[in-house]
CSV table of C-alpha atoms and ligand atoms in Angstrom, one decimal:
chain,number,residue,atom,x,y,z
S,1,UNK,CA,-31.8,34.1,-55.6
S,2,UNK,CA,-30.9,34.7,-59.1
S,3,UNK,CA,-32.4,32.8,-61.2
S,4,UNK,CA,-31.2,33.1,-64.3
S,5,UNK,CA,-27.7,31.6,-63.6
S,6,UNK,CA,-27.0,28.6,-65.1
S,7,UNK,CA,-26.9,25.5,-63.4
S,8,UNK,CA,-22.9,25.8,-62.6
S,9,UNK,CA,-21.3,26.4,-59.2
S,10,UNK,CA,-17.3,26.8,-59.6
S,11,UNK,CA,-15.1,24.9,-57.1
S,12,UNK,CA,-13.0,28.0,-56.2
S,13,UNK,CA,-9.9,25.3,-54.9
S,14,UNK,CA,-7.4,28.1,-55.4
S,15,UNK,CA,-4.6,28.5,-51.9
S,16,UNK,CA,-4.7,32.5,-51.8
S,17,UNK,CA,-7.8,34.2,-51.4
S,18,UNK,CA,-6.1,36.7,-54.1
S,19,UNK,CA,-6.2,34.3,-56.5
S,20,UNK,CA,-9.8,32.9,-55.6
S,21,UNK,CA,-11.0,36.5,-56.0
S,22,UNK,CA,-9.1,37.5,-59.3
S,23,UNK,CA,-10.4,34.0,-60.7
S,24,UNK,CA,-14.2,34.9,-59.3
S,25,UNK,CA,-14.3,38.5,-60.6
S,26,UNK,CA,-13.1,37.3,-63.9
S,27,UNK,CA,-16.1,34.9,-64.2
S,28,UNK,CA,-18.5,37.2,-62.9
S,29,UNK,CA,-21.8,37.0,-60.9
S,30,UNK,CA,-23.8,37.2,-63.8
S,31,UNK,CA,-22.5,33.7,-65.1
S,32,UNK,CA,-22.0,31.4,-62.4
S,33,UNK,CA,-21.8,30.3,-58.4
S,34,UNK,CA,-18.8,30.1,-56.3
S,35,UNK,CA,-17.9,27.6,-54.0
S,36,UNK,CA,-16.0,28.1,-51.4
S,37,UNK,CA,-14.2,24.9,-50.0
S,38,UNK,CA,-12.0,24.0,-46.6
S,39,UNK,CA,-9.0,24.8,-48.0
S,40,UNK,CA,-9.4,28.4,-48.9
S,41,UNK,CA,-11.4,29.3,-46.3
S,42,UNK,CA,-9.0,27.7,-44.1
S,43,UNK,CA,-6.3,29.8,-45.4
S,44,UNK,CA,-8.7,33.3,-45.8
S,45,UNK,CA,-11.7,32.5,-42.8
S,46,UNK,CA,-15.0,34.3,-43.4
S,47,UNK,CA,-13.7,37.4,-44.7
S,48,UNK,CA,-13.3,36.1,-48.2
S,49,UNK,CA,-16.8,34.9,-48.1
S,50,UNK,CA,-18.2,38.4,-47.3
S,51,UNK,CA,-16.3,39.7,-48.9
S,52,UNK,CA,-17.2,37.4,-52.6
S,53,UNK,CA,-21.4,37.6,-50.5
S,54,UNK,CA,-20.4,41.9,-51.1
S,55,UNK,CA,-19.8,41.2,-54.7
S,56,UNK,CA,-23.0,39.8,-55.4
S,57,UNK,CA,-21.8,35.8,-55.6
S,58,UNK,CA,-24.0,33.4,-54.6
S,59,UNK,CA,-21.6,31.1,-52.3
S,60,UNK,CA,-22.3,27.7,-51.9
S,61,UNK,CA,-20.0,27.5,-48.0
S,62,UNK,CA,-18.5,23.7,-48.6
S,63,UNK,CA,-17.2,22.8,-45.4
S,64,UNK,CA,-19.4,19.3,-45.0
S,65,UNK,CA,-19.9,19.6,-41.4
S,66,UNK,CA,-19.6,16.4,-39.2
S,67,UNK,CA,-19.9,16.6,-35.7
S,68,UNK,CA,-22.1,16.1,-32.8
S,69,UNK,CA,-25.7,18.0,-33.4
S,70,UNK,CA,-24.9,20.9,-30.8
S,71,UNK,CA,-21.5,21.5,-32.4
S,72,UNK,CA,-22.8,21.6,-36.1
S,73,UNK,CA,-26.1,23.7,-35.4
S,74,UNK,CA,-23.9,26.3,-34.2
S,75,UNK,CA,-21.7,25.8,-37.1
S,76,UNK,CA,-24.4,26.0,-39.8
S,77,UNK,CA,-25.7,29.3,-38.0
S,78,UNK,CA,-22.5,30.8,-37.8
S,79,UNK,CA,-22.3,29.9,-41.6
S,80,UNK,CA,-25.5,31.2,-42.3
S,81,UNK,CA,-24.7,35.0,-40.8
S,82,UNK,CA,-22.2,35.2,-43.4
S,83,UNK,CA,-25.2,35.7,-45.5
S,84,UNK,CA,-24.1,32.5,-48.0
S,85,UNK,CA,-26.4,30.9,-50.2
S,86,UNK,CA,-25.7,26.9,-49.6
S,87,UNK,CA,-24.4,24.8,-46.9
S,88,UNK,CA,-23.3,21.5,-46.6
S,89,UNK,CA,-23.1,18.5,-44.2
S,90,UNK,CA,-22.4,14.9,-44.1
S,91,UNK,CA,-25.0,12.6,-44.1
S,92,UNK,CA,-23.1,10.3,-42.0
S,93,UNK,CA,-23.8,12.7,-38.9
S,94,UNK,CA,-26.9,10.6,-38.3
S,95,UNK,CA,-30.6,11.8,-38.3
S,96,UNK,CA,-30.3,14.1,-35.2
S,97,UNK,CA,-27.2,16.2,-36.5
S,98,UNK,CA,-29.4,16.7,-40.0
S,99,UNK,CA,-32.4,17.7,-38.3
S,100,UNK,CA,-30.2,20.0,-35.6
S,101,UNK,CA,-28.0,21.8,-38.4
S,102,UNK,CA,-31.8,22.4,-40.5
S,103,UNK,CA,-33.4,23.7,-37.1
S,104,UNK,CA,-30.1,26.1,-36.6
S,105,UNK,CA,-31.1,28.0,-39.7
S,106,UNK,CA,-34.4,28.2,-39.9
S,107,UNK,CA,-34.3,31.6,-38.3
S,108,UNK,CA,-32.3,33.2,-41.4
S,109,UNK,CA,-34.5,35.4,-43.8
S,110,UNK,CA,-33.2,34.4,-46.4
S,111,UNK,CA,-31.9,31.5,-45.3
S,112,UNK,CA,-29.2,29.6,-47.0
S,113,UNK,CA,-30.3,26.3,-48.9
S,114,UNK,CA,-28.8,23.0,-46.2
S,115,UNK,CA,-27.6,20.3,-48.8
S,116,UNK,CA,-26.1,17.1,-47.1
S,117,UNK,CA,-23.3,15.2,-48.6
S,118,UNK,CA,-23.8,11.3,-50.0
S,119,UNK,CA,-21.1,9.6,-50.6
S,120,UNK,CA,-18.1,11.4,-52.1
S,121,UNK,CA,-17.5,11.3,-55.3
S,122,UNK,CA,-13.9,10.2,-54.8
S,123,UNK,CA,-14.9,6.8,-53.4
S,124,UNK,CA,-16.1,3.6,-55.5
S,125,UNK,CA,-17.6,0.4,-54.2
S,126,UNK,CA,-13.9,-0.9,-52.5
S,127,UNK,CA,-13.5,2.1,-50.7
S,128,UNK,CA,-17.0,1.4,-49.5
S,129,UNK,CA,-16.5,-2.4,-48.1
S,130,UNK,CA,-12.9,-0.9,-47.0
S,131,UNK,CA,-15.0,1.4,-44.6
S,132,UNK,CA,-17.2,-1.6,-43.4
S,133,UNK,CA,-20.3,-0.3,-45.2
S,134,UNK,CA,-22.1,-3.5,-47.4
S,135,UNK,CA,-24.1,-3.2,-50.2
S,136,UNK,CA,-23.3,-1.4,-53.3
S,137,UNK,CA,-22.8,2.4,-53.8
S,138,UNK,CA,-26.2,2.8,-54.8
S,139,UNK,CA,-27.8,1.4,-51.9
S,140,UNK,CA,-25.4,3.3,-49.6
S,141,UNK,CA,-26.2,6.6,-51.5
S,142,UNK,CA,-29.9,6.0,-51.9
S,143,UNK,CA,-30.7,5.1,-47.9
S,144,UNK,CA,-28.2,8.6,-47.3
S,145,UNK,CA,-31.1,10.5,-50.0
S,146,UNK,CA,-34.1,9.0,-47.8
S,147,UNK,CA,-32.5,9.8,-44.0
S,148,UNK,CA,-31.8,13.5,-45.9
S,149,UNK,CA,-35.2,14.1,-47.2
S,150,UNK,CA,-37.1,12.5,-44.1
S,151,UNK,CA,-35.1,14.9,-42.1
S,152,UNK,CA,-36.1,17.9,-44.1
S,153,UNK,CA,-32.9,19.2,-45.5
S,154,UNK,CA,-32.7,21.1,-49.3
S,155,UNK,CA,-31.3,18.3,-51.0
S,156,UNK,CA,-28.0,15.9,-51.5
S,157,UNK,CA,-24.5,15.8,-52.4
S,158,UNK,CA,-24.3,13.0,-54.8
S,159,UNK,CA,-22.2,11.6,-58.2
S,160,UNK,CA,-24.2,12.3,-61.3
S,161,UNK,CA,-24.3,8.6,-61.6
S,162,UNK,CA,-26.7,8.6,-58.8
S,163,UNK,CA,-29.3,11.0,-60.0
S,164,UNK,CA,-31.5,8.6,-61.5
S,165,UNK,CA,-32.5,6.0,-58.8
S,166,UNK,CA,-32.8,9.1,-56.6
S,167,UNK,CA,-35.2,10.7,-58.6
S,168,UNK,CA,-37.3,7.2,-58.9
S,169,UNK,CA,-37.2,6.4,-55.2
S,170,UNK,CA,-37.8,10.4,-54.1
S,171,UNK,CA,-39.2,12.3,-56.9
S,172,UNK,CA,-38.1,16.1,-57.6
S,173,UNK,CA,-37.9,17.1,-54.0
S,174,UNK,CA,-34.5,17.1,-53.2
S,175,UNK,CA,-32.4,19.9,-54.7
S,176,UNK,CA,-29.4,17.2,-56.3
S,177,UNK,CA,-25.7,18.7,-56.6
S,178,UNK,CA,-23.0,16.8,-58.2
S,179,UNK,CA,-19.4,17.4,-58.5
S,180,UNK,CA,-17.4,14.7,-60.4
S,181,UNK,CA,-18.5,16.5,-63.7
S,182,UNK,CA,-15.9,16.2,-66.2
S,183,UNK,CA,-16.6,17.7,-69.7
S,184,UNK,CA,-13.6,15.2,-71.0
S,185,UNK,CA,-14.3,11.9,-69.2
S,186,UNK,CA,-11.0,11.1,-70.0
S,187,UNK,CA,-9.4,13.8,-67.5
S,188,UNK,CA,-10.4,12.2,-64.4
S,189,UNK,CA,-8.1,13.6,-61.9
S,190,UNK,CA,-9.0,12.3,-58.0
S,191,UNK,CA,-12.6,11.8,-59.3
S,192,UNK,CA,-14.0,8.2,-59.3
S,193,UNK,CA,-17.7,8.3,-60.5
S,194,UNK,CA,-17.9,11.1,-63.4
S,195,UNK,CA,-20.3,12.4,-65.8
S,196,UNK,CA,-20.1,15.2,-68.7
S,197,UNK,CA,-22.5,18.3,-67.7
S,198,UNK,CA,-25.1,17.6,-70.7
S,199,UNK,CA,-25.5,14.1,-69.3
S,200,UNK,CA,-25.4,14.8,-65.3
S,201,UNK,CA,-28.3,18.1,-66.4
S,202,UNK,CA,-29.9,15.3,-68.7
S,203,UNK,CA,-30.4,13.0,-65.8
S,204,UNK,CA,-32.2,16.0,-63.5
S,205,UNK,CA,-29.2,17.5,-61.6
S,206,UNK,CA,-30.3,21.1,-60.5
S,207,UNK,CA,-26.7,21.9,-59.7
S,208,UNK,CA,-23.0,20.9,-61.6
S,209,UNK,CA,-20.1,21.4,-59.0
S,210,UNK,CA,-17.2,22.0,-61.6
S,211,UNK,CA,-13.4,22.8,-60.2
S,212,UNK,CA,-10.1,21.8,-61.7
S,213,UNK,CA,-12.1,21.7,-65.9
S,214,UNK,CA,-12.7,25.4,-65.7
S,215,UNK,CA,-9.7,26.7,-63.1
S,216,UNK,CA,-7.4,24.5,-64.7
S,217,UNK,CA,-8.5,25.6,-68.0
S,218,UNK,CA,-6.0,28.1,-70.2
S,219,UNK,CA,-8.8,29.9,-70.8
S,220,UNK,CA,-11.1,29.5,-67.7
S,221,UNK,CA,-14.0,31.8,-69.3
S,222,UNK,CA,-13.9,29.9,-72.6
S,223,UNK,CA,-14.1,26.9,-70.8
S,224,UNK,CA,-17.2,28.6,-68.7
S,225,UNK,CA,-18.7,29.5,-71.7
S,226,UNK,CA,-18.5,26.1,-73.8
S,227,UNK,CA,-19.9,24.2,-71.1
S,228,UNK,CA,-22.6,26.4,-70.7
S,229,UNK,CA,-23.5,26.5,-74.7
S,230,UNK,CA,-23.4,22.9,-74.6
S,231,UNK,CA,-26.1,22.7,-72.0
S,232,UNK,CA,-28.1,25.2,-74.0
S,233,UNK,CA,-27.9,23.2,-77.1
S,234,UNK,CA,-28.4,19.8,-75.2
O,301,C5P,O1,-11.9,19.9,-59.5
O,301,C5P,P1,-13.2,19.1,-59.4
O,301,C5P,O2,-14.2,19.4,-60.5
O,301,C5P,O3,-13.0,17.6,-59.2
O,301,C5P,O4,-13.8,19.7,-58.0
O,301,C5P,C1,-14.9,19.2,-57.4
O,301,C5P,C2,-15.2,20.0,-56.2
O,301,C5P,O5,-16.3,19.4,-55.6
O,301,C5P,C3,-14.1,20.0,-55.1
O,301,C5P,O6,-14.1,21.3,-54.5
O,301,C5P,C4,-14.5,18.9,-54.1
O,301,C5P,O7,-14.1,19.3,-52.8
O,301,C5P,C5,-16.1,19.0,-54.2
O,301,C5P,N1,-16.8,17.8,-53.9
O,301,C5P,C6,-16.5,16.6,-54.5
O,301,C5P,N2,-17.3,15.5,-54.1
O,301,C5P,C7,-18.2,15.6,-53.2
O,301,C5P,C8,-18.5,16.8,-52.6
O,301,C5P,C9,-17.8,17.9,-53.0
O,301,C5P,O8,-15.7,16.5,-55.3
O,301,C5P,N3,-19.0,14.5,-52.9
């Protein structure tokens, strides 16, 4: 792993693999992540993500598996051969899909870092009772952290407004990735629960999931490149 990357993973959320590619290369693997999410790889399949693995990226796969524990274990390995560097699933599969999809990996040298998803970061509290689930977002997200840790995964998918009472109930062990980050909270877009990077790094995320700021941006490297200096002078 490279570590001297900062702590950003781009949202690659472009339709062409073309585009995603172009947009990557013009970033480069010296400054940042890519993720790579279901639309795109919908639309290109695995032979984008080689093919950005080739390049040197460091690809965070997001396809937040949810299924029964056979089907996702395969899934995760299948991921894994690509030779990407994160995964993802939904903590909602239940304890025995997490521990399934972590076992289906283990055999990979190196093996790519298994991340679940929380709650998404597009849902607030009404979306929440709306789905039948009580107690507040916190709770919901927090008893998702423990099932995640207990079953031995790399860490969570959560809002930055989350990282806190994760870090008080769990301590550093979970690897935290949040997406929501907005560097103008007043652009929200979809996003419900957002966070600028300086506070969501602040807090103790590891890793800042950043899309539409940066491939939005008229100047996507610019925009790279501010957010990055203000982490370095936060
Ligand atoms: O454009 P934006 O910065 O909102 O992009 C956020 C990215 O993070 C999207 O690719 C989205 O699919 C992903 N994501 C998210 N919320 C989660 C998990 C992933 O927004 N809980």
């Amino acid at each position: 792993m490279n570590n001297t990357l900062s702590p950003i993973i781009i949202a690659l959320d472009f339709s062409k693999p073309q585009q995603a590619l172009e947009f990557a290369q013009q970033l480069g693997t010296h400054r940042c992540r890519v993720k790579v999410g279901k639309e795109l790889f919908t639309r290109s399949g695995a032979n984008l993500v080689e093919t950005l693995v080739e390049q040197g990226f460091e690809v965070f796969l997001d396809l937040k598996f949810h299924d029964i524990p056979n089907t996702v274990a395969h899934a995760c390995a299948a991921a894994a051969e690509l030779g990407v560097w994160m995964i993802d699933v939904h903590a909602f599969g239940g304890r025995d899909m997490l521990l399934a999809a972590r076992e289906a990996i283990e055999k990979f040298s190196p093996r790519p870092l298994l991340i679940a998803v929380s709650i998404l970061t597009s849902l607030n509290e009404n979306d929440l009772f709306a789905l039948g689930l009580h107690g507040t977002l916190q709770d919901n997200v927090l008893r998702l952290a423990r099932l995640t840790h207990a079953s031995g995964l790399d860490g969570l998918v959560c809002s930055p407004h989350e990282i806190a009472p994760i870090r008080a109930a769990l301590g550093q062990e979970l690897q935290l990735v949040t997406p929501g980050i907005r560097p103008n909270l007043s652009v929200q877009d979809d996003q419900k629960r957002t966070m600028t990077p300086t506070q969501a790094v602040a807090l103790g995320a590891n890793y800042l999931v950043i899309g539409r700021p940066i491939t939005q941006a008229a100047d996507p490297l610019q925009a790279l490149i501010d957010i990055e200096a203000s982490l370095i002078s936060a």
